[in-house]
PDB file of C-alpha atoms in Angstrom:
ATOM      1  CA  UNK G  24      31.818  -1.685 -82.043  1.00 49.00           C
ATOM      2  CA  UNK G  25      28.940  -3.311 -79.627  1.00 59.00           C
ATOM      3  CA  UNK G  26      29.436  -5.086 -76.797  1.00 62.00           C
ATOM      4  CA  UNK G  27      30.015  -8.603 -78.230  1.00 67.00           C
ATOM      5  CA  UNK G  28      32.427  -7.630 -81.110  1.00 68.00           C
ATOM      6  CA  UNK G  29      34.495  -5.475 -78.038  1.00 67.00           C
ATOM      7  CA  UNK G  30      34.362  -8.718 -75.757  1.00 71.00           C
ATOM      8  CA  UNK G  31      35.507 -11.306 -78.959  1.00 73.00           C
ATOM      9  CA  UNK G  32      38.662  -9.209 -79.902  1.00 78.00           C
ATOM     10  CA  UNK G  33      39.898  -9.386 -75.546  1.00 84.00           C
ATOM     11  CA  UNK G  34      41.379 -13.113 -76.627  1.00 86.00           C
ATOM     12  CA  UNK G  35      43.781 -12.143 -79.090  1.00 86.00           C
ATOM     13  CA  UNK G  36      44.637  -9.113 -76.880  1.00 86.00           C
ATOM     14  CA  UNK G  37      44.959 -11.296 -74.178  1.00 88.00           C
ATOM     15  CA  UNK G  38      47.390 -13.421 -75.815  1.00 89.00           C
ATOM     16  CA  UNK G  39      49.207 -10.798 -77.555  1.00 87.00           C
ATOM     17  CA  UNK G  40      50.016  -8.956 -74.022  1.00 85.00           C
ATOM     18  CA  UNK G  41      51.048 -12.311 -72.353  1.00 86.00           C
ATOM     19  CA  UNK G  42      53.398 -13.147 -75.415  1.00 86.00           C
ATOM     20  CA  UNK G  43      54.703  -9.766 -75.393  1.00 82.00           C
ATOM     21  CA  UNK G  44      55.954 -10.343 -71.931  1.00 80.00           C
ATOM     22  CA  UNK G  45      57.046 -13.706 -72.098  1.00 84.00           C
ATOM     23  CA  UNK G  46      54.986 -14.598 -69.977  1.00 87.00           C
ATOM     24  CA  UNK G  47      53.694 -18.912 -69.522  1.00 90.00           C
ATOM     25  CA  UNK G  48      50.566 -19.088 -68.881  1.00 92.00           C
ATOM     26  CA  UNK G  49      51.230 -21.037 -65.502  1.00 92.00           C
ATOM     27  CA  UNK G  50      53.004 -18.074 -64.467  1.00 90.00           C
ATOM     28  CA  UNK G  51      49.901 -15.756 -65.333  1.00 90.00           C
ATOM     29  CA  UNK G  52      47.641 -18.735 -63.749  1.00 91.00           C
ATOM     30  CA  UNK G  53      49.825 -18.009 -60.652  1.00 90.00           C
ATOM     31  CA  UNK G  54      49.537 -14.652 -60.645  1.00 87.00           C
ATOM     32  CA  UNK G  55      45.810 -13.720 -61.602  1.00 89.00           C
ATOM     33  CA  UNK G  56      44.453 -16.989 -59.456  1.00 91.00           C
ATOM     34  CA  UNK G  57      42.545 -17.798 -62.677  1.00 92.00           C
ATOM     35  CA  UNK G  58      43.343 -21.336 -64.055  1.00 92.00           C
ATOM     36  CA  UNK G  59      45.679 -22.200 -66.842  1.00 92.00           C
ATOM     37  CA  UNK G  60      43.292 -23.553 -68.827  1.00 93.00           C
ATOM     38  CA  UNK G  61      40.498 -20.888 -67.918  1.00 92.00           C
ATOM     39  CA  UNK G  62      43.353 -18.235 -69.570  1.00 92.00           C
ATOM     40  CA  UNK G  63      44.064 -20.762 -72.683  1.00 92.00           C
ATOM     41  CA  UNK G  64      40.064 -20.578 -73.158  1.00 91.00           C
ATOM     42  CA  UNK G  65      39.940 -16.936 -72.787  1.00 89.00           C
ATOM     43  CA  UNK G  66      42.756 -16.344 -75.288  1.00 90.00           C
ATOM     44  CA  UNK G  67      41.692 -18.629 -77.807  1.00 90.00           C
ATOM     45  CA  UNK G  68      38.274 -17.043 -77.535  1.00 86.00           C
ATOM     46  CA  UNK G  69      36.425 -20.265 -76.748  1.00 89.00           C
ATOM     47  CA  UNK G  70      35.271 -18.379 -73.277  1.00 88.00           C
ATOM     48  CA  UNK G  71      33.907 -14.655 -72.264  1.00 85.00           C
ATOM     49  CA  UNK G  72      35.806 -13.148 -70.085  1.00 85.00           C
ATOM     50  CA  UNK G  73      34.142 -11.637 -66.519  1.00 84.00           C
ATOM     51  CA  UNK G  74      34.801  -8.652 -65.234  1.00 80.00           C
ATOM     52  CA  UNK G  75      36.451 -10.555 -62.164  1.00 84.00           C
ATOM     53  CA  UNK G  76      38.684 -12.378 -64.469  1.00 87.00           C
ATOM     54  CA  UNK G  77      39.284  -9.267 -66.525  1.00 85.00           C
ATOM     55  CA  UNK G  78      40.896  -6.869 -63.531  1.00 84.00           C
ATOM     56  CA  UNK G  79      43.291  -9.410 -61.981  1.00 85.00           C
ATOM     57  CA  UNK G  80      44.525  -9.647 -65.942  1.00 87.00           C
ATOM     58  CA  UNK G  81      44.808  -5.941 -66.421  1.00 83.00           C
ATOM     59  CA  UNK G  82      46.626  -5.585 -63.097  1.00 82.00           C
ATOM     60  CA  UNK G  83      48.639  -8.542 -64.311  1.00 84.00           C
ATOM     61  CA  UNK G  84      49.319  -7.123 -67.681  1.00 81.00           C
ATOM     62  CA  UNK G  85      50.317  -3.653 -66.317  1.00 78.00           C
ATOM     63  CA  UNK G  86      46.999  -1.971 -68.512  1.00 77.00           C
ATOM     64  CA  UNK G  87      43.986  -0.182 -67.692  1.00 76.00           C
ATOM     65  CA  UNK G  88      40.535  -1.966 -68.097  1.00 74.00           C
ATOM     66  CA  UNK G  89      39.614   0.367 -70.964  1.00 73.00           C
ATOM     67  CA  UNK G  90      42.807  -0.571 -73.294  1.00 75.00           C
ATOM     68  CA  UNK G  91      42.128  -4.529 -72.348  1.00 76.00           C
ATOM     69  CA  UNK G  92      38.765  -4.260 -73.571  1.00 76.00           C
ATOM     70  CA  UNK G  93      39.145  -1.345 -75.768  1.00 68.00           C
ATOM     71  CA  UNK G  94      36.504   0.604 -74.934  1.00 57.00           C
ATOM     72  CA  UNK G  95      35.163   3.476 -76.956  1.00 55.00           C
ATOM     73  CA  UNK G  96      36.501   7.284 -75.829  1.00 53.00           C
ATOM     74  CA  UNK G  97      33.921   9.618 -74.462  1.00 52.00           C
ATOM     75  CA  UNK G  98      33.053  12.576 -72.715  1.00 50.00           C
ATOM     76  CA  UNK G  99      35.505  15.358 -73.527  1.00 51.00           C
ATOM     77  CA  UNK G 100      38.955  14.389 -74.385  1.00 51.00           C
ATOM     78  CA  UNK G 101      40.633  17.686 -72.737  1.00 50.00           C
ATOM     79  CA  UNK G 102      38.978  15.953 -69.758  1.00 52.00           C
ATOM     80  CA  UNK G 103      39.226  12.257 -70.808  1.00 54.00           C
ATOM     81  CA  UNK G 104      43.099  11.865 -72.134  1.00 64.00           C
ATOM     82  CA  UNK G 105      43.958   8.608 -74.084  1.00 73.00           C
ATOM     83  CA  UNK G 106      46.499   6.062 -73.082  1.00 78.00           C
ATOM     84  CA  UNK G 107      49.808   6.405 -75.078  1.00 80.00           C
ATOM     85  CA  UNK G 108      50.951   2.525 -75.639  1.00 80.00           C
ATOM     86  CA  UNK G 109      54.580   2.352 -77.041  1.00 80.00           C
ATOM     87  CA  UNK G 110      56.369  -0.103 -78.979  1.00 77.00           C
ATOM     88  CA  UNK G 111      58.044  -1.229 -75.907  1.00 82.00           C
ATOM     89  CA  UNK G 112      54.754  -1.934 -73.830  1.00 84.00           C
ATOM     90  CA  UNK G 113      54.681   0.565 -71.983  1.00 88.00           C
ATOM     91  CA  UNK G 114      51.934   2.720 -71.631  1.00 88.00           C
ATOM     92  CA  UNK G 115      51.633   6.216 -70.593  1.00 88.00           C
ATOM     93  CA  UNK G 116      48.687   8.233 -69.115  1.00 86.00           C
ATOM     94  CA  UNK G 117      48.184  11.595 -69.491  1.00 86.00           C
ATOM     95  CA  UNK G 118      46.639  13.219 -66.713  1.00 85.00           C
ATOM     96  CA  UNK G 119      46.817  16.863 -67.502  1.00 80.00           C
ATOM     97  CA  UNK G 120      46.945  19.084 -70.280  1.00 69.00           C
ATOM     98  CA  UNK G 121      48.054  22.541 -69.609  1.00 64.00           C
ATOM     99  CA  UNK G 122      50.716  24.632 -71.768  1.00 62.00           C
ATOM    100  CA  UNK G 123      53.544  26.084 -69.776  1.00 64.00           C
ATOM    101  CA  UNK G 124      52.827  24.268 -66.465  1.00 71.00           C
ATOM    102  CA  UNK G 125      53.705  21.015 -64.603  1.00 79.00           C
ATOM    103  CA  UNK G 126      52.758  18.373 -66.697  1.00 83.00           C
ATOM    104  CA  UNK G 127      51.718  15.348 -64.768  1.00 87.00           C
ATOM    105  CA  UNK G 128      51.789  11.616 -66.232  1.00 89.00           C
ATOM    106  CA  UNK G 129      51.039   8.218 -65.052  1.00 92.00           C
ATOM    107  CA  UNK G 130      53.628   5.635 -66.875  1.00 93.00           C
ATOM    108  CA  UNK G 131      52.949   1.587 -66.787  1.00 93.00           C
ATOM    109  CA  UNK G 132      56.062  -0.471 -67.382  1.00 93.00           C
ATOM    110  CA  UNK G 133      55.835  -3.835 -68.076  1.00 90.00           C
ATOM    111  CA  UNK G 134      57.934  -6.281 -65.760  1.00 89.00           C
ATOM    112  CA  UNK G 135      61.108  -7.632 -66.819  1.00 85.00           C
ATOM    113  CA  UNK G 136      62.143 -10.822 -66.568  1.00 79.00           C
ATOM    114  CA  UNK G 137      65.893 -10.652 -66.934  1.00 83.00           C
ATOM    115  CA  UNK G 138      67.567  -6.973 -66.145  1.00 82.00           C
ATOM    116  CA  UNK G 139      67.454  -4.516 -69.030  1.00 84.00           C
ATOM    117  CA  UNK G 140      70.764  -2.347 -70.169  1.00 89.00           C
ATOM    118  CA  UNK G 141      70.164   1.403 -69.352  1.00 90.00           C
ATOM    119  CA  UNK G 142      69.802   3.680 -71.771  1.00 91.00           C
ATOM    120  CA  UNK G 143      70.022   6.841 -70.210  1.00 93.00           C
ATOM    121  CA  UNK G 144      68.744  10.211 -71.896  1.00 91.00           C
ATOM    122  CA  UNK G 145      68.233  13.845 -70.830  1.00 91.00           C
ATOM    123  CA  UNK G 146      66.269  16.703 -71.419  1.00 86.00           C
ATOM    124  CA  UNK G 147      65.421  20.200 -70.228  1.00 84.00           C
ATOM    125  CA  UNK G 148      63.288  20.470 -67.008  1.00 85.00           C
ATOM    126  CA  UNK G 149      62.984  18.872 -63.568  1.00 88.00           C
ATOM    127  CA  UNK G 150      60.947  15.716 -62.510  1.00 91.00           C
ATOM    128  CA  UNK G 151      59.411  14.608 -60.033  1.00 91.00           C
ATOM    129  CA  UNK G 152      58.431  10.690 -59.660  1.00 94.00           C
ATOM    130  CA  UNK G 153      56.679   8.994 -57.366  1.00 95.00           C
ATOM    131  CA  UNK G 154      56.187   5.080 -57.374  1.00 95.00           C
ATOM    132  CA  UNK G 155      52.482   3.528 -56.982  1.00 95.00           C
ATOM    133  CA  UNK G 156      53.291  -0.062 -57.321  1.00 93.00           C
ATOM    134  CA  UNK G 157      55.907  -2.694 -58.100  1.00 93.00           C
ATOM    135  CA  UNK G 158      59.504  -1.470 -58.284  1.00 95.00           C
ATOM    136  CA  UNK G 159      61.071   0.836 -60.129  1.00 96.00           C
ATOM    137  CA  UNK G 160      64.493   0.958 -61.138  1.00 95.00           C
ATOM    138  CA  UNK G 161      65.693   4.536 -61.828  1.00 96.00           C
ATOM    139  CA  UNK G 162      69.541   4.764 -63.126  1.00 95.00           C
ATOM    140  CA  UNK G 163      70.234   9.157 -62.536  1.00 95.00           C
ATOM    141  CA  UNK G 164      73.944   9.382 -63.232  1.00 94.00           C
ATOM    142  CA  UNK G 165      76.406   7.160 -61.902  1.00 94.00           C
ATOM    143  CA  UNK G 166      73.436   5.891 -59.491  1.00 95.00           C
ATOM    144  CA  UNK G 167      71.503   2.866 -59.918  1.00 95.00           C
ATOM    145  CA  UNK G 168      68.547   2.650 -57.885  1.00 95.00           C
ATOM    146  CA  UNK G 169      65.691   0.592 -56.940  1.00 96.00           C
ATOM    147  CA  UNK G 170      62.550   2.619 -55.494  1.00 96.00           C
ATOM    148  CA  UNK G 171      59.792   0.986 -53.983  1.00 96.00           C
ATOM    149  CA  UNK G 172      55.680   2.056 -53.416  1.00 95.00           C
ATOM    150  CA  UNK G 173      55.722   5.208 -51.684  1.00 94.00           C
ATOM    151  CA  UNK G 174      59.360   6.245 -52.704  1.00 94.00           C
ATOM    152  CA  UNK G 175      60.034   9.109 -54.643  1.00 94.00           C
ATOM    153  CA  UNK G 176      62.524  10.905 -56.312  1.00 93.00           C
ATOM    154  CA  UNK G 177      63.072  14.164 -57.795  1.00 91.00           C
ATOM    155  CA  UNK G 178      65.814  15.485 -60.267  1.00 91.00           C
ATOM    156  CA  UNK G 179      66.869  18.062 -62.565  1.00 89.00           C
ATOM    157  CA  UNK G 180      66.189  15.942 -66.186  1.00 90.00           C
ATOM    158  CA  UNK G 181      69.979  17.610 -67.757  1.00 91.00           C
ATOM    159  CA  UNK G 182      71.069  14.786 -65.800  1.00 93.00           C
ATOM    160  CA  UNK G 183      70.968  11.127 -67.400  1.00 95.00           C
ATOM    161  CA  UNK G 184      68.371   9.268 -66.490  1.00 95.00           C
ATOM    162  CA  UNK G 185      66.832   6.213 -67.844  1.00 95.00           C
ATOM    163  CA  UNK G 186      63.599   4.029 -65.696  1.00 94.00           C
ATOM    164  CA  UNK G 187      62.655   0.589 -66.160  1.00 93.00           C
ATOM    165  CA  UNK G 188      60.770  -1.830 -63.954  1.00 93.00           C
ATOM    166  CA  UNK G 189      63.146  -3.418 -61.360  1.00 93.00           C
ATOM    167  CA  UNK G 190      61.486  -7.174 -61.832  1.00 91.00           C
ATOM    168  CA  UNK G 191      59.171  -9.161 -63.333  1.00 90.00           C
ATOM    169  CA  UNK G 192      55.980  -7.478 -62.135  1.00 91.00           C
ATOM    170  CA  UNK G 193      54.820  -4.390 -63.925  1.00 92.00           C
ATOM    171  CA  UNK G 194      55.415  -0.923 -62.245  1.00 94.00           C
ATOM    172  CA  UNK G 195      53.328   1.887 -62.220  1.00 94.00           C
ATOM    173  CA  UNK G 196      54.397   5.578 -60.952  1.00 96.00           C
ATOM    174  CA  UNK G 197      53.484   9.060 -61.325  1.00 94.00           C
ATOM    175  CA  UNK G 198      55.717  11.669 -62.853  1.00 92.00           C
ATOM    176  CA  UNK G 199      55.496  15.195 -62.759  1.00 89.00           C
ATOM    177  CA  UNK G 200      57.639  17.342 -65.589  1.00 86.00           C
ATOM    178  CA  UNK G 201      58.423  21.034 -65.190  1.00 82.00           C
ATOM    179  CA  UNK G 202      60.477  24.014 -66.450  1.00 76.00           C
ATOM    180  CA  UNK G 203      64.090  23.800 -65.645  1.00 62.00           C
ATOM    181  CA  UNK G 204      64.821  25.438 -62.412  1.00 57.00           C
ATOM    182  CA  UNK G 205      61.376  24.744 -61.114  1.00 59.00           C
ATOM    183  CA  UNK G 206      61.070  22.659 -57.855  1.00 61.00           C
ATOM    184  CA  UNK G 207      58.365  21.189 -55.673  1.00 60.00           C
ATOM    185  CA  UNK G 208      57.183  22.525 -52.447  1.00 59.00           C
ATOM    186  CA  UNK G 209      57.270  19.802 -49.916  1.00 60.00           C
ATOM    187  CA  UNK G 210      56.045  20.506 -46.922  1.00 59.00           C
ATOM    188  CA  UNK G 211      56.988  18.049 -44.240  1.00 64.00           C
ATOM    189  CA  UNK G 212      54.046  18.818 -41.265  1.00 66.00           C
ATOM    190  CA  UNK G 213      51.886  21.137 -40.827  1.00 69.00           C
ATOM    191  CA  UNK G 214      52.187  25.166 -39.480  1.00 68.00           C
ATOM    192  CA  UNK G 215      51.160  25.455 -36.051  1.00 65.00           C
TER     193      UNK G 215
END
């Protein structure tokens, strides 16, 4: 695919993310700063999009600038990991790829516009999470809580858990998945 073809099929992508959403596009007008009808053009195809239109949409969207435009994988994939997109949009990032170890993930939720029922599962191993943007709503147990940029959490995955995106922007966190039993070193300052 050259550059053109990749830049005709970001319209229908463009629209298909929105709709997937439920997003207006006055509401992704309002938050991209990019006009209504400069996003109607750009879906329909009638326009190019520019790279200064295309990251507010990703960010918007809750996708990297690689899976909006679809670009080509290269280099070495041990190195270079694709983007897992699931049925529900969300879209997960592997970032490492080493048997028996920590396995470390980046997950994109989309934002939810009215509050989703849990659906908690579990699993063997322990997790750590740790929230980039937006906030996440994390229901371990009987607790149901909200965690913010900078928040994290850490748990022992035998216990139900379930995470979704606490409103209507997307969230994006890290999560690190170990053996059962195994737990993260935090240290809190520094040795003197």
């Amino acid at each position: 695919m050259d550059d053109d073809q990749a830049l005709d099929a970001v319209g229908p992508r463009l629209r298909e993310l929105r709709r997937k959403r439920e997003v207006t596009l006055a509401e992704l007008a309002e938050r991209t700063g990019i006009a209504a009808s400069t996003l109607s053009r750009l879906e329909s195809g009638n326009r190019r999009p520019t790279l200064e239109q295309l990251l507010p949409l990703a960010r918007a969207h809750g996708v990297t600038l690689d899976e909006l435009v679809d670009a080509p994988q290269t280099g070495d994939p041990r190195i270079h990991l694709r983007p897992i997109s699931c049925a529900d949009g969300v879209t997960i990032l592997p970032l490492t790829r080493r048997p028996g170890g920590i396995q470390a993930y980046k997950f994109i939720l989309p934002g939810q516009r009215k509050k989703q029922e849990p659906d908690p599962k579990t699993h063997e191993g322990y997790e750590w999470t740790y929230v980039l943007n937006g906030q996440l709503r994390l229901v371990l147990g009987e607790h149901d809580m909200t965690l913010s940029p900078g928040e994290a959490a850490e748990f022992d995955t035998r216990v139900p858990h379930w995470f979704g995106a606490a409103s209507a922007e997307p969230v994006e966190y890290l999560c690190l998945i170990g053996r059962q039993g195994q737990r993260a070193h935090v240290r809190a300052a520094p040795k003197a």
